[in-house]
Amino acid sequence: MPTKTFPHLIAQVEAATAGLDDIQRKRMFGCDGFFAGDEIFALLWKTERIGVKITDAAAFERLMAAPGSEPWRAGPKAMAHWVLTPPSFHEDLAALEPWVRLAYGLAREAPTRSSSAAAKSTSSATPRSAKTSAAESSGPAKRASAAKGTAGAKGAAAAGARGAAGAKGAAATKGAAGAKRTAATKRAAAEPTAAKTTRATRR
């Protein structure tokens, strides 16, 4: 199905934007769109209407209040910020021009798609960089903590070994002392018996 063009409306928009910089006309959605750099600000819709994109809320309401203005709908959906100007503007350049130029100025103030993409890329990369820096800074601390833990474990093991050795030494000392006392006790018990035997032999 051939797309519609409206030469008289193209001429009207071009007249309304005379002297403005960096304006391009491109075909989109089967109609003519007018761009300020990368940002669209006006179009000629299939119903033979001039549409302008007004992102300022107060200005949008004023234009929508003008008799004959309508929201631009692509199918059942109303497109945000877009107004189809009254048909009377098609032949009234003085009425149309302020709104077309306002839409152009707002488009020029809008961030470009490339700038928005760069900003998103930077914001998404920053947390990863921060995480990397945090991981790098926490690495030495973790290694130092691990080294301290290892040294502490070795010290505890050494202390345990010394304690075990001490316990063994104490047990050995006690055992030797006990053996000595037992031997002394036996000798003491044996001496009276020996003395008795000697006296009996003498008699």
CSV table of C-alpha atoms in Angstrom, one decimal:
chain,number,residue,atom,x,y,z
A,1,MET,CA,0.0,0.0,0.0
A,2,PRO,CA,1.6,3.3,-1.0
A,3,THR,CA,2.4,5.7,1.8
A,4,LYS,CA,0.8,9.2,1.9
A,5,THR,CA,2.8,12.4,1.5
A,6,PHE,CA,1.4,15.9,2.0
A,7,PRO,CA,3.5,18.4,0.1
A,8,HIS,CA,1.5,21.4,1.3
A,9,LEU,CA,2.0,20.4,5.0
A,10,ILE,CA,5.7,19.7,4.4
A,11,ALA,CA,6.0,23.3,3.0
A,12,GLN,CA,4.1,24.7,6.0
A,13,VAL,CA,6.5,23.0,8.5
A,14,GLU,CA,9.5,24.0,6.5
A,15,ALA,CA,8.3,27.6,6.5
A,16,ALA,CA,7.7,27.4,10.3
A,17,THR,CA,11.3,26.2,10.8
A,18,ALA,CA,13.0,28.6,8.4
A,19,GLY,CA,16.5,29.6,9.7
A,20,LEU,CA,16.8,26.9,12.3
A,21,ASP,CA,19.9,24.6,12.3
A,22,ASP,CA,20.4,20.9,11.9
A,23,ILE,CA,16.9,19.9,10.7
A,24,GLN,CA,16.4,16.7,8.8
A,25,ARG,CA,13.2,15.2,7.3
A,26,LYS,CA,13.0,11.4,7.3
A,27,ARG,CA,10.3,8.9,6.5
A,28,MET,CA,9.1,6.9,9.5
A,29,PHE,CA,5.9,5.1,10.4
A,30,GLY,CA,4.8,5.7,6.8
A,31,CYS,CA,4.9,9.4,7.2
A,32,ASP,CA,7.4,12.4,7.2
A,33,GLY,CA,9.2,13.2,10.4
A,34,PHE,CA,11.2,16.3,11.2
A,35,PHE,CA,14.3,15.9,13.4
A,36,ALA,CA,16.5,18.3,15.3
A,37,GLY,CA,19.8,16.3,15.2
A,38,ASP,CA,18.7,12.8,16.5
A,39,GLU,CA,15.5,14.0,18.1
A,40,ILE,CA,12.1,14.1,16.3
A,41,PHE,CA,10.0,17.1,17.1
A,42,ALA,CA,7.3,17.1,14.4
A,43,LEU,CA,5.6,14.8,11.9
A,44,LEU,CA,2.9,14.7,9.3
A,45,TRP,CA,0.5,12.0,10.3
A,46,LYS,CA,-1.5,9.7,7.9
A,47,THR,CA,-4.7,11.5,8.6
A,48,GLU,CA,-3.2,14.7,7.0
A,49,ARG,CA,-2.4,16.4,10.4
A,50,ILE,CA,0.7,18.1,11.7
A,51,GLY,CA,1.9,16.7,15.0
A,52,VAL,CA,4.4,18.3,17.4
A,53,LYS,CA,6.2,16.8,20.4
A,54,ILE,CA,5.8,19.1,23.4
A,55,THR,CA,7.6,17.8,26.4
A,56,ASP,CA,6.9,20.8,28.6
A,57,ALA,CA,3.8,19.9,30.6
A,58,ALA,CA,2.3,23.3,30.8
A,59,ALA,CA,2.8,24.1,27.1
A,60,PHE,CA,1.3,20.7,26.3
A,61,GLU,CA,-1.8,21.4,28.2
A,62,ARG,CA,-2.2,24.8,26.5
A,63,LEU,CA,-1.9,23.4,23.0
A,64,MET,CA,-4.3,20.5,23.9
A,65,ALA,CA,-6.8,23.1,25.0
A,66,ALA,CA,-6.9,24.8,21.6
A,67,PRO,CA,-10.0,23.9,19.6
A,68,GLY,CA,-9.3,21.1,17.2
A,69,SER,CA,-6.2,19.7,18.9
A,70,GLU,CA,-6.0,16.0,19.5
A,71,PRO,CA,-3.5,13.6,21.0
A,72,TRP,CA,-1.5,11.6,18.5
A,73,ARG,CA,-2.5,8.0,18.6
A,74,ALA,CA,-0.6,5.2,16.9
A,75,GLY,CA,-3.4,2.6,16.9
A,76,PRO,CA,-5.2,2.6,20.3
A,77,LYS,CA,-2.3,4.0,22.2
A,78,ALA,CA,-1.9,7.8,22.8
A,79,MET,CA,1.7,8.8,22.3
A,80,ALA,CA,3.2,10.7,25.2
A,81,HIS,CA,3.9,14.4,24.6
A,82,TRP,CA,2.5,14.4,21.1
A,83,VAL,CA,-0.3,16.7,19.9
A,84,LEU,CA,-2.0,16.9,16.5
A,85,THR,CA,-2.4,20.6,15.9
A,86,PRO,CA,-5.8,22.0,14.9
A,87,PRO,CA,-6.5,21.7,11.1
A,88,SER,CA,-6.9,25.5,11.1
A,89,PHE,CA,-3.1,25.7,11.7
A,90,HIS,CA,-2.5,24.2,8.3
A,91,GLU,CA,-3.2,27.5,6.6
A,92,ASP,CA,-2.3,29.8,9.4
A,93,LEU,CA,1.5,30.0,9.7
A,94,ALA,CA,1.4,32.6,12.5
A,95,ALA,CA,-0.6,30.1,14.6
A,96,LEU,CA,1.5,27.1,13.7
A,97,GLU,CA,5.0,28.5,13.9
A,98,PRO,CA,5.3,29.2,17.6
A,99,TRP,CA,4.4,25.6,18.4
A,100,VAL,CA,6.7,24.0,15.8
A,101,ARG,CA,9.6,26.2,17.0
A,102,LEU,CA,8.9,25.3,20.7
A,103,ALA,CA,8.9,21.6,19.8
A,104,TYR,CA,12.2,22.1,18.0
A,105,GLY,CA,13.8,23.9,21.0
A,106,LEU,CA,12.7,21.2,23.4
A,107,ALA,CA,14.2,18.6,21.1
A,108,ARG,CA,17.5,20.5,21.0
A,109,GLU,CA,17.5,20.5,24.8
A,110,ALA,CA,16.9,16.8,25.1
A,111,PRO,CA,19.9,14.5,25.7
A,112,THR,CA,20.9,12.7,22.6
A,113,ARG,CA,20.5,8.9,22.3
A,114,SER,CA,24.3,8.4,22.2
A,115,SER,CA,24.7,10.5,25.4
A,116,SER,CA,22.0,8.5,27.2
A,117,ALA,CA,23.6,5.3,26.1
A,118,ALA,CA,27.0,6.5,27.3
A,119,ALA,CA,25.5,7.5,30.7
A,120,LYS,CA,23.9,4.2,31.1
A,121,SER,CA,27.1,2.4,30.2
A,122,THR,CA,29.1,4.4,32.7
A,123,SER,CA,26.5,4.0,35.5
A,124,SER,CA,26.3,0.2,35.0
A,125,ALA,CA,30.1,-0.1,34.9
A,126,THR,CA,30.7,1.9,38.1
A,127,PRO,CA,29.3,-0.7,40.5
A,128,ARG,CA,31.4,-3.4,38.9
A,129,SER,CA,34.5,-1.2,39.3
A,130,ALA,CA,33.6,-0.5,42.9
A,131,LYS,CA,33.1,-4.2,43.6
A,132,THR,CA,36.5,-5.0,42.0
A,133,SER,CA,38.2,-2.3,44.1
A,134,ALA,CA,36.5,-3.5,47.2
A,135,ALA,CA,37.6,-7.1,46.5
A,136,GLU,CA,41.1,-6.0,45.8
A,137,SER,CA,41.3,-3.9,49.0
A,138,SER,CA,39.8,-6.7,51.1
A,139,GLY,CA,42.2,-9.3,49.7
A,140,PRO,CA,45.3,-8.3,51.7
A,141,ALA,CA,43.2,-8.0,54.9
A,142,LYS,CA,41.8,-11.5,54.3
A,143,ARG,CA,45.3,-12.9,53.7
A,144,ALA,CA,46.7,-11.2,56.8
A,145,SER,CA,43.8,-12.6,58.9
A,146,ALA,CA,44.4,-16.1,57.5
A,147,ALA,CA,48.1,-15.8,58.3
A,148,LYS,CA,47.3,-14.8,61.9
A,149,GLY,CA,44.8,-17.7,62.2
A,150,THR,CA,47.5,-20.1,60.9
A,151,ALA,CA,50.1,-18.7,63.3
A,152,GLY,CA,47.6,-18.9,66.2
A,153,ALA,CA,46.8,-22.5,65.4
A,154,LYS,CA,50.5,-23.5,65.3
A,155,GLY,CA,51.1,-21.7,68.6
A,156,ALA,CA,48.2,-23.5,70.2
A,157,ALA,CA,49.5,-26.8,68.9
A,158,ALA,CA,53.0,-26.1,70.2
A,159,ALA,CA,51.5,-25.1,73.6
A,160,GLY,CA,49.5,-28.3,73.6
A,161,ALA,CA,52.6,-30.3,72.9
A,162,ARG,CA,54.5,-28.5,75.7
A,163,GLY,CA,51.6,-29.2,78.0
A,164,ALA,CA,51.6,-32.9,77.1
A,165,ALA,CA,55.3,-33.1,77.6
A,166,GLY,CA,55.0,-31.4,81.0
A,167,ALA,CA,52.2,-33.8,82.0
A,168,LYS,CA,54.3,-36.8,81.0
A,169,GLY,CA,57.3,-35.4,82.9
A,170,ALA,CA,55.2,-34.7,86.0
A,171,ALA,CA,53.7,-38.2,85.8
A,172,ALA,CA,57.2,-39.7,85.5
A,173,THR,CA,58.5,-37.7,88.5
A,174,LYS,CA,55.5,-38.7,90.6
A,175,GLY,CA,56.0,-42.3,89.6
A,176,ALA,CA,59.7,-42.3,90.6
A,177,ALA,CA,58.9,-40.6,93.9
A,178,GLY,CA,56.2,-43.1,94.6
A,179,ALA,CA,58.5,-46.0,93.8
A,180,LYS,CA,61.2,-44.6,96.2
A,181,ARG,CA,58.6,-44.2,99.0
A,182,THR,CA,57.4,-47.8,98.5
A,183,ALA,CA,60.9,-49.2,98.6
A,184,ALA,CA,61.7,-47.1,101.8
A,185,THR,CA,58.5,-48.4,103.4
A,186,LYS,CA,59.4,-52.0,102.6
A,187,ARG,CA,62.9,-51.6,104.1
A,188,ALA,CA,61.4,-50.0,107.2
A,189,ALA,CA,59.0,-52.8,107.6
A,190,ALA,CA,61.7,-55.4,107.1
A,191,GLU,CA,64.2,-54.0,109.6
A,192,PRO,CA,62.2,-55.0,112.8
A,193,THR,CA,61.8,-58.6,111.5
A,194,ALA,CA,65.5,-58.8,110.8
A,195,ALA,CA,66.3,-57.4,114.3
A,196,LYS,CA,64.1,-60.0,115.9
A,197,THR,CA,65.7,-62.8,114.0
A,198,THR,CA,69.2,-61.7,115.1
A,199,ARG,CA,68.2,-61.5,118.8
A,200,ALA,CA,66.7,-65.0,118.6
A,201,THR,CA,69.8,-66.4,117.1
A,202,ARG,CA,72.0,-64.9,119.8
A,203,ARG,CA,70.0,-66.5,122.5
